[in-house]
Short mmCIF file of C-alpha atoms in Angstrom, two decimals:
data_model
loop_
_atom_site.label_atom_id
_atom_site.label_comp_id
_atom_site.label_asym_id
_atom_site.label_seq_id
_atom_site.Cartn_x
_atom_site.Cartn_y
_atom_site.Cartn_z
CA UNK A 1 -1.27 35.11 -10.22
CA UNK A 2 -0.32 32.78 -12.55
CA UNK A 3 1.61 29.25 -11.50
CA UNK A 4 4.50 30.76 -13.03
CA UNK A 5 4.60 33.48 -10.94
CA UNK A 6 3.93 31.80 -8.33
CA UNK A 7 6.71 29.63 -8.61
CA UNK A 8 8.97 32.43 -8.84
CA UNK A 9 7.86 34.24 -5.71
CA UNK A 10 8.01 31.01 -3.43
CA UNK A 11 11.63 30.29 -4.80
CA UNK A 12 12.54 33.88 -3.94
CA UNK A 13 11.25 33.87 -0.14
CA UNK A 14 12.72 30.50 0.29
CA UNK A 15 16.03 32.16 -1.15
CA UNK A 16 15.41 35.18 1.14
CA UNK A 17 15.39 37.16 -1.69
CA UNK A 18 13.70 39.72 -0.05
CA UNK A 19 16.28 40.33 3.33
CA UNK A 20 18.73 42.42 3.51
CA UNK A 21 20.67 40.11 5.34
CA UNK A 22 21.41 37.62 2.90
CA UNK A 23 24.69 39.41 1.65
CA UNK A 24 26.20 38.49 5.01
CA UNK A 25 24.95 34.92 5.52
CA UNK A 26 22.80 36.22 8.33
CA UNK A 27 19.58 34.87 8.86
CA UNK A 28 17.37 34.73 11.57
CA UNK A 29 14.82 32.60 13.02
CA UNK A 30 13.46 30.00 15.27
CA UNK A 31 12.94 26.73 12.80
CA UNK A 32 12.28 24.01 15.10
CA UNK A 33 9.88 26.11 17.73
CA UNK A 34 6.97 22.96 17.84
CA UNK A 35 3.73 24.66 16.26
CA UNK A 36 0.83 23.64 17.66
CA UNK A 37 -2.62 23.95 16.21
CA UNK A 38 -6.42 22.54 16.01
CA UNK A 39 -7.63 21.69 12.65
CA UNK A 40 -11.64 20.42 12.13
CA UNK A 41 -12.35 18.06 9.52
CA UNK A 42 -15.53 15.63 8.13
CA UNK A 43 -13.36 13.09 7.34
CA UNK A 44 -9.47 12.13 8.38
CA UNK A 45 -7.65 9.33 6.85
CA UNK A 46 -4.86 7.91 7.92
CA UNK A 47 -2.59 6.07 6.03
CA UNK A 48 -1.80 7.55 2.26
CA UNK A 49 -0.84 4.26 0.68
CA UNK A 50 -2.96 2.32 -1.91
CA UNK A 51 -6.16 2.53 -0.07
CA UNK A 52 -5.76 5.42 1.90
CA UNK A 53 -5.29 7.39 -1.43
CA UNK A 54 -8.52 6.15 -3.01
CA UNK A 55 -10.31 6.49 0.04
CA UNK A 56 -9.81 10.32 0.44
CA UNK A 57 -9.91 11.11 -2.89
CA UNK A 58 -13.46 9.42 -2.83
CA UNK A 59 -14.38 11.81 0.30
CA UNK A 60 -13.24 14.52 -1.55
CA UNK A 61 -14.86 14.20 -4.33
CA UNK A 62 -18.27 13.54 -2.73
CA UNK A 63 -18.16 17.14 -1.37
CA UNK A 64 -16.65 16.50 2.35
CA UNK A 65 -14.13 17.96 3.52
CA UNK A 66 -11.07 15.65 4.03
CA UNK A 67 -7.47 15.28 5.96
CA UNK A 68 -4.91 12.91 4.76
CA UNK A 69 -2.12 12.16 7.18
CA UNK A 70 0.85 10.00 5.87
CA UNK A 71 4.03 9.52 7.79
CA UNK A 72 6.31 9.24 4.67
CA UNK A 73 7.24 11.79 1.90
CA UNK A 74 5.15 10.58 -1.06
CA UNK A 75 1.25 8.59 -1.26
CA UNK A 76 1.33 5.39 -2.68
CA UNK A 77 2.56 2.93 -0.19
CA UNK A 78 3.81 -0.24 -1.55
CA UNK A 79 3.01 0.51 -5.28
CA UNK A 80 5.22 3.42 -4.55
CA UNK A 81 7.54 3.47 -1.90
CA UNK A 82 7.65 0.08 -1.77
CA UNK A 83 8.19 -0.57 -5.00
CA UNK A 84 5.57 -3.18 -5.64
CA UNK A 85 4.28 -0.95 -8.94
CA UNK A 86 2.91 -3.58 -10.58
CA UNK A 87 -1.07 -2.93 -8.89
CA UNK A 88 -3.63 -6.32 -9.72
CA UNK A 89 -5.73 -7.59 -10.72
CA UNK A 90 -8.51 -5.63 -12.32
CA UNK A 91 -10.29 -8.29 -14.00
CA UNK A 92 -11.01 -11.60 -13.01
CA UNK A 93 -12.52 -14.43 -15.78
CA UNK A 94 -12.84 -11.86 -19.03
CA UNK A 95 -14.24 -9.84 -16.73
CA UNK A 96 -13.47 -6.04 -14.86
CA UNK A 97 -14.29 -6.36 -11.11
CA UNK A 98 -12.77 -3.68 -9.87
CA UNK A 99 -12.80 -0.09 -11.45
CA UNK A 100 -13.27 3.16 -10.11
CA UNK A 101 -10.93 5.73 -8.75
CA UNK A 102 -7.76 3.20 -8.37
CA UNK A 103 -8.11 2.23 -12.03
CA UNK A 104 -8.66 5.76 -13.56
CA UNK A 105 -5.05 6.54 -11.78
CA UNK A 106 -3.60 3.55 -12.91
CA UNK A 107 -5.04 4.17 -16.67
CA UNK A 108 -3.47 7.63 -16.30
CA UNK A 109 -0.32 6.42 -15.28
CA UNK A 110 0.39 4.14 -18.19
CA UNK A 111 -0.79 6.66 -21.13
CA UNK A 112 1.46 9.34 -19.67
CA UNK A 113 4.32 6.72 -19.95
CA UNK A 114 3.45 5.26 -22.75
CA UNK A 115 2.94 2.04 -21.41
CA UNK A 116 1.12 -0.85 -22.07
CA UNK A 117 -2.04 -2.48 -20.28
CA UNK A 118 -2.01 -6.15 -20.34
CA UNK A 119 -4.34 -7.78 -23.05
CA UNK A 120 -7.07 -8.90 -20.07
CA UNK A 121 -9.09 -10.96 -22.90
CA UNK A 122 -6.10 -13.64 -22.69
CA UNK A 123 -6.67 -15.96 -19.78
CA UNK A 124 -3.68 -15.89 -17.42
CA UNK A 125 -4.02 -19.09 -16.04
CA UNK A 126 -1.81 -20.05 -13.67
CA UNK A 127 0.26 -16.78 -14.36
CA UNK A 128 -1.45 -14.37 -12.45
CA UNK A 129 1.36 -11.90 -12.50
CA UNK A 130 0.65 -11.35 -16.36
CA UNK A 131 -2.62 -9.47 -15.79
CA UNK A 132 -0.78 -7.02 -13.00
CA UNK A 133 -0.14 -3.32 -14.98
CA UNK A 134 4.09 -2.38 -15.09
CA UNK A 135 3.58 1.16 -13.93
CA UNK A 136 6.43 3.98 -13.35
CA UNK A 137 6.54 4.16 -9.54
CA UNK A 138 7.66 8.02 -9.12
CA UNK A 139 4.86 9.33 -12.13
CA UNK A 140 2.20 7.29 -9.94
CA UNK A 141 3.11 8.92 -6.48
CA UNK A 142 2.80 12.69 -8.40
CA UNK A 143 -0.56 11.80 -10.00
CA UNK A 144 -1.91 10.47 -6.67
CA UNK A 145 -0.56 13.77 -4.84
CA UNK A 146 -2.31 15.86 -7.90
CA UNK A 147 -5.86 14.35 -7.68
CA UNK A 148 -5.97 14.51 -3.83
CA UNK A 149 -4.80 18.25 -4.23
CA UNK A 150 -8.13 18.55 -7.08
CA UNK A 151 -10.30 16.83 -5.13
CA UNK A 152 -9.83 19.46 -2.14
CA UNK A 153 -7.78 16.66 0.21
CA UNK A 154 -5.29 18.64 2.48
CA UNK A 155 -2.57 16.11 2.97
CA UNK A 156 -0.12 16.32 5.43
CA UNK A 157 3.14 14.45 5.22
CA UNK A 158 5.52 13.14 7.92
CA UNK A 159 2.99 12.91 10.67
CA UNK A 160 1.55 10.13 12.43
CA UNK A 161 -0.96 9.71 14.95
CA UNK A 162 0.24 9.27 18.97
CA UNK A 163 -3.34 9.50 20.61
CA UNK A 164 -6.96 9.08 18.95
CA UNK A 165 -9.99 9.46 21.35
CA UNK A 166 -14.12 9.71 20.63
CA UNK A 167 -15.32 12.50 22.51
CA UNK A 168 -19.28 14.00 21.60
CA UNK A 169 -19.60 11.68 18.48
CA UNK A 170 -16.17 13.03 17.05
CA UNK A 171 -12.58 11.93 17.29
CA UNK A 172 -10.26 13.74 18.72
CA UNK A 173 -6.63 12.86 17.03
CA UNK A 174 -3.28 14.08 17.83
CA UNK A 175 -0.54 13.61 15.55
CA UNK A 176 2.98 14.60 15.69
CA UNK A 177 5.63 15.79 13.09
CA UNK A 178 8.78 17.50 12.04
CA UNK A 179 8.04 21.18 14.30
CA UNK A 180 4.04 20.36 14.37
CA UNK A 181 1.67 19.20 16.94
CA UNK A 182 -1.58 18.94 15.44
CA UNK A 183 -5.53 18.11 17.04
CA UNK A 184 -7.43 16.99 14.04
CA UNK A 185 -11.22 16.87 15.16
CA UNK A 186 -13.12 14.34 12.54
CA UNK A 187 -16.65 13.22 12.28
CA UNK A 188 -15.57 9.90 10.39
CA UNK A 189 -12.13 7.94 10.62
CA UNK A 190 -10.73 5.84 7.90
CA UNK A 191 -7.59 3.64 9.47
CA UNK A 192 -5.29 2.70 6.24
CA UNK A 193 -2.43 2.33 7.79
CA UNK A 194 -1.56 -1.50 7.13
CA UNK A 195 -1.01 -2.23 10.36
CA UNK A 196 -4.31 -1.08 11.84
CA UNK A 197 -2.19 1.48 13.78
CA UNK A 198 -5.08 3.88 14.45
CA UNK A 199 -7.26 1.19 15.25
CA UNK A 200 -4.82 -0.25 18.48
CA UNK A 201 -4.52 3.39 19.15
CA UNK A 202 -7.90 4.13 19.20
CA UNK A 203 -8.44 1.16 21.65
CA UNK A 204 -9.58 -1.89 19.57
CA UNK A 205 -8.68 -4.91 19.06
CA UNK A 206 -6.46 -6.27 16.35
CA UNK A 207 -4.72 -9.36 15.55
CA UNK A 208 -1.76 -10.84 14.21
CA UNK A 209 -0.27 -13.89 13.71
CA UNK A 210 3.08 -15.41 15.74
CA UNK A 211 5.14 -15.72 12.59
CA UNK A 212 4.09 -13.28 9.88
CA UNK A 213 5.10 -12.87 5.65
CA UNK A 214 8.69 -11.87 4.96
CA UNK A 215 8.93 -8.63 3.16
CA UNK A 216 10.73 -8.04 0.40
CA UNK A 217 12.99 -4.82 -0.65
CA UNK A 218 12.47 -4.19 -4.22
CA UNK A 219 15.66 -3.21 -6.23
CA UNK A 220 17.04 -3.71 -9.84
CA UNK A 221 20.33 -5.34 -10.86
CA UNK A 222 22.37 -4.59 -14.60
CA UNK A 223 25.96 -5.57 -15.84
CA UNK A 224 25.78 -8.64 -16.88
CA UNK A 225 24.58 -10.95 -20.01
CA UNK A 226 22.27 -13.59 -18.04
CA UNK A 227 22.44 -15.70 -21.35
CA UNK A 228 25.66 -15.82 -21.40
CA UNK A 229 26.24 -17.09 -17.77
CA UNK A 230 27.22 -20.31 -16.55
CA UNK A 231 24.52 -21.19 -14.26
CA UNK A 232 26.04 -24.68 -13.34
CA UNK A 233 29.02 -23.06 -11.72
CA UNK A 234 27.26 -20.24 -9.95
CA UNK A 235 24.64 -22.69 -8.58
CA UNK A 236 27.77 -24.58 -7.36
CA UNK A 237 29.31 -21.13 -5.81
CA UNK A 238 26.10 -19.98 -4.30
CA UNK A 239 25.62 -23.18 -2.48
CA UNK A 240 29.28 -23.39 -1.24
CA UNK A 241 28.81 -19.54 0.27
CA UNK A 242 25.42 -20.74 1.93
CA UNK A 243 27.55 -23.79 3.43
CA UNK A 244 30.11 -21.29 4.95
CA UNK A 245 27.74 -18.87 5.85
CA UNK A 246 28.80 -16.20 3.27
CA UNK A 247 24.97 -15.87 2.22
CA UNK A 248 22.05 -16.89 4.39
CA UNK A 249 19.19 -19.18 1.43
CA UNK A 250 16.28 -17.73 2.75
CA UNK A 251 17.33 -13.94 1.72
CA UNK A 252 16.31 -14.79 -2.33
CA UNK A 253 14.66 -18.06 -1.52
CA UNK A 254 17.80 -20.76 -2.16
CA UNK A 255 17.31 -19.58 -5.75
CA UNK A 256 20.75 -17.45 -6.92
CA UNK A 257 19.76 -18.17 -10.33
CA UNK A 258 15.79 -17.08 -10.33
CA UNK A 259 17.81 -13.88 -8.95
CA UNK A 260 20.04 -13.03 -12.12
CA UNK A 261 17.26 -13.82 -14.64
CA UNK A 262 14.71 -10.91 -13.13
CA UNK A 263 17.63 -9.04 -12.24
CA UNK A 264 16.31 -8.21 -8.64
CA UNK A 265 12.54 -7.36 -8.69
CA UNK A 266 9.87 -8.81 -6.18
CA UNK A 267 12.30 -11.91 -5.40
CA UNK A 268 14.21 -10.82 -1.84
CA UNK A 269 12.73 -12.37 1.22
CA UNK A 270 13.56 -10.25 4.43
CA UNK A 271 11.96 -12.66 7.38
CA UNK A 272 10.11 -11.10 10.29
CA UNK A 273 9.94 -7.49 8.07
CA UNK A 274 7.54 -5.41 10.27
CA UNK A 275 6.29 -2.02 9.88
CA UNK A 276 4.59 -1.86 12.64
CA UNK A 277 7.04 0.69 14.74
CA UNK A 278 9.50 2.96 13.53
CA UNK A 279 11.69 0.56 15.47
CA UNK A 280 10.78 -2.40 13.96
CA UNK A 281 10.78 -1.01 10.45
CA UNK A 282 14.02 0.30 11.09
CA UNK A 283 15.31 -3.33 11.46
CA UNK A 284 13.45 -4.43 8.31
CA UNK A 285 15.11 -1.55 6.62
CA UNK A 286 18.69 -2.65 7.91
CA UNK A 287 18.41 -6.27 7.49
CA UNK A 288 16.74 -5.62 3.94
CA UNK A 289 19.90 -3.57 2.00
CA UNK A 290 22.74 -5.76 4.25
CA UNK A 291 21.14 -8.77 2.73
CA UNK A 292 21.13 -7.18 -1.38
CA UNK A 293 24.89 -5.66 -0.36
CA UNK A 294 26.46 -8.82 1.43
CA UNK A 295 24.70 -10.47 -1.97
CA UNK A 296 26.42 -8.25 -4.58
CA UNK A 297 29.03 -8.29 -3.43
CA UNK A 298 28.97 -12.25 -3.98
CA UNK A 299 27.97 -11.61 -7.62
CA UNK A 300 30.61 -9.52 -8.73
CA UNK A 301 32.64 -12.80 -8.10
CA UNK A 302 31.25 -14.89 -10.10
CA UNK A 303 32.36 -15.78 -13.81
CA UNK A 304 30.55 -12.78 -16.17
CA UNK A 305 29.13 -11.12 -13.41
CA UNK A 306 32.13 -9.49 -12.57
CA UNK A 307 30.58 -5.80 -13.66
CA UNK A 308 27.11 -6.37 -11.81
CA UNK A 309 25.92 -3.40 -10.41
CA UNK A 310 22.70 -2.12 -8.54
CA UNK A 311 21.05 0.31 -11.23
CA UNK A 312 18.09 1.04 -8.51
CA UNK A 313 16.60 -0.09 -5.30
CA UNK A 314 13.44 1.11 -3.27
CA UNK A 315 13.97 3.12 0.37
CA UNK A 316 12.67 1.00 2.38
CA UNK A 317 11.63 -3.11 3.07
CA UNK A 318 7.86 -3.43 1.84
CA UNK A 319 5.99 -5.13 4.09
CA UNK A 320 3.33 -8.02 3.29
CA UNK A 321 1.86 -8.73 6.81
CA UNK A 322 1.64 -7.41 10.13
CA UNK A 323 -1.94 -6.64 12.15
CA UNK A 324 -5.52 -7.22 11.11
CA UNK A 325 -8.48 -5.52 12.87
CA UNK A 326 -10.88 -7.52 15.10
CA UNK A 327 -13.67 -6.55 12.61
CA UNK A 328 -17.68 -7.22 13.04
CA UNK A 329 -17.32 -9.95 10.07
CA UNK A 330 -13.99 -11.88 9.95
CA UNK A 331 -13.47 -13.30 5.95
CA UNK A 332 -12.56 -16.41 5.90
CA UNK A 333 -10.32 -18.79 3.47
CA UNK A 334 -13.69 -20.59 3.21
CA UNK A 335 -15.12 -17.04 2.04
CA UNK A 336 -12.45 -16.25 0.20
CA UNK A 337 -12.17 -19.28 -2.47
CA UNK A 338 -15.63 -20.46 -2.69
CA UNK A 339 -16.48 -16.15 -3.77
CA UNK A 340 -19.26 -15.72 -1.16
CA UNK A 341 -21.63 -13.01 -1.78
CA UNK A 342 -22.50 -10.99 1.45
CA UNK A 343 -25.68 -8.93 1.99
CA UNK A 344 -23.00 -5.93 2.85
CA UNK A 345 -20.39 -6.44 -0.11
CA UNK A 346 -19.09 -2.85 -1.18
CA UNK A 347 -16.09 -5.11 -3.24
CA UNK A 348 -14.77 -7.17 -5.06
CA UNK A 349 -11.28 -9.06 -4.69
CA UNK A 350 -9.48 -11.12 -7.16
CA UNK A 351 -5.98 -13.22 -6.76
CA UNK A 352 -4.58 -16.24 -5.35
CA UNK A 353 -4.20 -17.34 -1.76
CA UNK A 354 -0.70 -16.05 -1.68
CA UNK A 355 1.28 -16.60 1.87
CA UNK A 356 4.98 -16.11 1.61
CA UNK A 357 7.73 -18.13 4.13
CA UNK A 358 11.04 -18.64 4.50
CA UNK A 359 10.97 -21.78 1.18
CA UNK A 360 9.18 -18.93 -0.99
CA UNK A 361 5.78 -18.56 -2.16
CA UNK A 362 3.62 -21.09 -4.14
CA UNK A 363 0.13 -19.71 -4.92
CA UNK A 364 -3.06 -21.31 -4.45
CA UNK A 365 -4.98 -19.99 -7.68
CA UNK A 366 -9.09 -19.91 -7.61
CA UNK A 367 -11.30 -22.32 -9.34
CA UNK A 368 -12.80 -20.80 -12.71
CA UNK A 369 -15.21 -18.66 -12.09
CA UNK A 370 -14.60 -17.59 -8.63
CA UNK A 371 -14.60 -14.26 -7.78
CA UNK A 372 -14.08 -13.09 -3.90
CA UNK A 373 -15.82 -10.22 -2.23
CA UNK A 374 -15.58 -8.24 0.70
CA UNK A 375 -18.63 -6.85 2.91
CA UNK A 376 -18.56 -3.59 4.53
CA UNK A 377 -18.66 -5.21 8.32
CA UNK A 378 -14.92 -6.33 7.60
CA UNK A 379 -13.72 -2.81 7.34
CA UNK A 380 -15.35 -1.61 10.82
CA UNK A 381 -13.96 -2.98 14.10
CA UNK A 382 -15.95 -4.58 16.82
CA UNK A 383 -17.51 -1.98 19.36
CA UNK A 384 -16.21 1.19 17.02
CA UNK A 385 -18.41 4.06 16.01
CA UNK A 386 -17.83 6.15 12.78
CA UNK A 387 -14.45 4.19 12.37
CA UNK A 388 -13.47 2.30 9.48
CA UNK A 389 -10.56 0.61 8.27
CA UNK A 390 -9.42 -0.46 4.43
CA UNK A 391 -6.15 -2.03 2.86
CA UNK A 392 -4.97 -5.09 4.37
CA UNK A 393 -5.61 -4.83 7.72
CA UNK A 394 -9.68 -5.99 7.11
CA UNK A 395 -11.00 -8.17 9.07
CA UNK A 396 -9.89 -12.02 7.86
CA UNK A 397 -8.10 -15.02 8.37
CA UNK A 398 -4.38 -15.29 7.54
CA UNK A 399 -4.86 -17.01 4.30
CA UNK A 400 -7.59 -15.01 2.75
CA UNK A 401 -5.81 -11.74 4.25
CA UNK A 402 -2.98 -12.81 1.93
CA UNK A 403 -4.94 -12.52 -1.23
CA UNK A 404 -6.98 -9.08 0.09
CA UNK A 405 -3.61 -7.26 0.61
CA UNK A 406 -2.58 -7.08 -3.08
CA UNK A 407 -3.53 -3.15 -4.54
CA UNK A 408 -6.60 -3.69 -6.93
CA UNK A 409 -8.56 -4.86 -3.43
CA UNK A 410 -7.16 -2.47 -1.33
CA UNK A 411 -8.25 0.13 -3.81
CA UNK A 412 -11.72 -1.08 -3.80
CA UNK A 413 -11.49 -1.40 -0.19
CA UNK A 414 -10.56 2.25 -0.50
CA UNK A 415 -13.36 3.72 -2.56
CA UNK A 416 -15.82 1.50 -0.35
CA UNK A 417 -14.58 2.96 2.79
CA UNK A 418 -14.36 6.17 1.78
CA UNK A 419 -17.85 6.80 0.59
CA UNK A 420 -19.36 4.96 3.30
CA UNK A 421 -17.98 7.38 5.18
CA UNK A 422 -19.10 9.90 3.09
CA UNK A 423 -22.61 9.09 3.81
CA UNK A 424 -22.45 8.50 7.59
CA UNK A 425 -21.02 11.97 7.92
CA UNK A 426 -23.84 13.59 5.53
CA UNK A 427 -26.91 11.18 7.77
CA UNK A 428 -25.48 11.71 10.93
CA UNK A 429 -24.11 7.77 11.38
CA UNK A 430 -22.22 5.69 11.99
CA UNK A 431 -20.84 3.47 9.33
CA UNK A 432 -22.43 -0.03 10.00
CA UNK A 433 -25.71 1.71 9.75
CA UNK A 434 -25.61 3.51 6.10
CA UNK A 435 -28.10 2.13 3.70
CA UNK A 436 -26.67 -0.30 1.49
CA UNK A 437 -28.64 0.97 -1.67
CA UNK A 438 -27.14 5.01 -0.73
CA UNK A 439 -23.67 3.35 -0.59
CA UNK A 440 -24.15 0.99 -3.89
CA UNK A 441 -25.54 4.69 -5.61
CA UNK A 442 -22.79 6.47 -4.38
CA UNK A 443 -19.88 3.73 -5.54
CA UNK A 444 -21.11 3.53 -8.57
CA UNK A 445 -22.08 7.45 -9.17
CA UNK A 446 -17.74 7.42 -9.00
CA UNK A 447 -17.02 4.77 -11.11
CA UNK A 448 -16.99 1.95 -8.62
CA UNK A 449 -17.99 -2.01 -9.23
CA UNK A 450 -20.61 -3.28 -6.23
CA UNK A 451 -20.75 -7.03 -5.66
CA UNK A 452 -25.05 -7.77 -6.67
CA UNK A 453 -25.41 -4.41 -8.39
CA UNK A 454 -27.99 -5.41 -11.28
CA UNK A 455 -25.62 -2.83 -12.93
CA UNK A 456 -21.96 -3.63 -12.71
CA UNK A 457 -21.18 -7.05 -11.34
#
């Protein structure tokens, strides 16, 4: 039949075309009856954000068969939902260091915009943010959703896991959703959750520190000529409503003025943001919008800004930092900066030591030349079997966790994860034991960039 048609038909049932009960408003049926059922899979990731999404799309496309659970309404995590779709950085030194299924999306992304890539010959310096790609948020999340569908990944949205257990070299995983209760049986387990959620649930360990990142909801402000403004007297009023506790300085970093001249963007600080819970999240969510409302309200007060309005903002608080697994190799800030090469690197990752606070954020760039990497016993926890993890909840120390969290890692994380366990499900393994030269083959057989290959890198 063709999509068309197709189309049509679905529209009509979902109309009730078809019952003869729709001229009198009757219709009847039991919608919120909990379905239970047992699905069987090789693979099950959970977690469709940036690495998640690479990572099943790398399973499906090396011939297993593959589960996607997200708990949202869209892939894409924080390039998406969160708003953070700006993914980086690709190349490192003149160099491309990460490639693969992450970049062909992002490629596709900006052609059917007509956007532009950066010019990655120029040096960025100290300017890191000038080789991240501008992407449209919304076309990313459908071109995601469209290449999981091709590469045969069933995803499942708005479920989330509420017990994992290991029974007969399998895991057992029971998830929960609007009218569903599902038992997903899976051979191999890819955790991309962020938080390491299926990890803690699974029974391993995971850390975290006391006081973690702020997060940051991403929105976009209009209305007003910045060039135009006085920015003497609006300092002046923006300190006076911080001295009567109008405004609170660590919501946009003391900086009122930095502010108006992005007009919103990746400059809000929400402390304590954690996405840990639907609780917690909730609170980030909350504290996140009365922080940008209680703040434009503010601006519409001040001299020019009178018409300042919010043209968009994101749906909920993106969050930088919550739990890291207890992995079998923890990478260190020593790791990190002085770009140690591991027997077991499946990656490479490339940006600044990057930790956010309550003053703001002043990066810690990487001497020339330095390029980070990540080895494959980072993404499996201690005492786990066919488990693996990718995204920023690897195994690693606070300050090299805040350079591994930004997308172009967690995408290589992704692909890495994914086709290593691609290859423990096709040898009968478990993860820490696949041959490094099947999983360098593999990687690269799909476009990936393995730290050592004689190849690429």
């Amino acid at each position: 039949m063709e999509r068309r048609s197709v189309l049509a038909t679905l529209g009509a049932m979902s109309l009730g075309a078809a019952s003869p009960k729709l001229a009198t408003g009757e219709v009847l049926n039991k919608p919120y009856k909990l379905t239970k059922q047992t699905l069987k899979t090789d693979i099950l990731v959970i977690g469709g954000g940036t690495a998640g999404v690479v990572a099943a799309i790398q399973a499906g496309r090396a011939g297993r068969k593959t589960i996607l659970v997200e708990n949202g309404s869209q892939l894409g995590g924080t390039t998406t939902t969160g708003g953070v779709a700006f993914p980086g950085i690709f190349f490192a030194w003149g160099k491309q260091i990460i490639s693969g299924i992450g970049w062909e999306m992002v490629q596709e992304a900006v052609a059917l915009n007509d956007d532009t890539l950066p010019n990655f010959s120029i040096p960025h310096g100290k300017n890191h943010p000038k080789h991240q790609v501008r992407l449209n948020g919304q076309l990313y999340a459908m071109l995601l959703e469209e290449k999981c569908v091709q590469a045969g990944v069933q995803i499942r949205f708005y479920e989330t896991p509420t017990q994992i257990t290991f029974q007969k070299n399998n895991w057992v995983v029971e998830t929960v959703g609007k009218g569903t209760m599902t038992q997903i049986t899976c051979n191999q387990l890819i955790d991309c959750t962020g938080n390491a959620y299926a990890t803690s649930i699974a029974g391993f360990d995971v850390l975290r520190e006391s006081v973690t990142q702020p997060g940051t909801l991403m929105f976009k402000l209009g209305g007003y000529d910045f060039n135009s403004l006085d920015v003497k007297l609006i300092q002046a009023r923006y300190q006076e409503a911080i001295q009567k506790g109008e405004l609170v300085k660590t919501d946009f970093r003391n900086n009122i003025i930095g502010l108006l001249r992005s007009a919103g963007d990746n400059i809000q600080h929400v402390l304590g943001a954690d996405s840990t819970t639907s609780e917690t999240h909730t609170v980030a969510n909350i504290k996140g919008r009365a922080s940008l409302l209680q703040t434009l309200r503010f601006l519409r007060t001040l001299p020019g800004c009178e018409k300042t309005k919010l043209i968009d903002v994101q749906n909920e608080t993106a969050v930088r930092e919550t739990y890291r697994i207890d992995g079998h190799y923890k990478i260190t800030q020593a790791d990190y900066v002085t770009g140690k090469l591991f027997d077991d690197s499946v990656s490479y990752s490339y940006y600044p030591i990057d930790v956010h606070d309550e003053n703001g954020v002043v990066p810690d760039h990487l001497a020339e030349g330095i390029v980070p990497t990540v080895p494959l016993r980072a993404l499996i926890p201690k005492n786990s079997r066919n488990f693996l993890v990718a995204g920023r909840c690897v195994s690693s120390d606070r300050l090299a966790n805040s350079a591994l969290r930004v997308q172009a890692s967690c995408m290589g994380m992704g692909q890495a994860a994914g086709a290593a366990a691609v290859l423990a499900n096709m040898q009968n393994k478990t993860p820490l034991d696949v041959s490094m030269s099947d999983l360098r083959k593999l990687l690269e057989e799909h476009g990936g960039i393995v730290p050592g290959s004689s190849s690429k890198g």
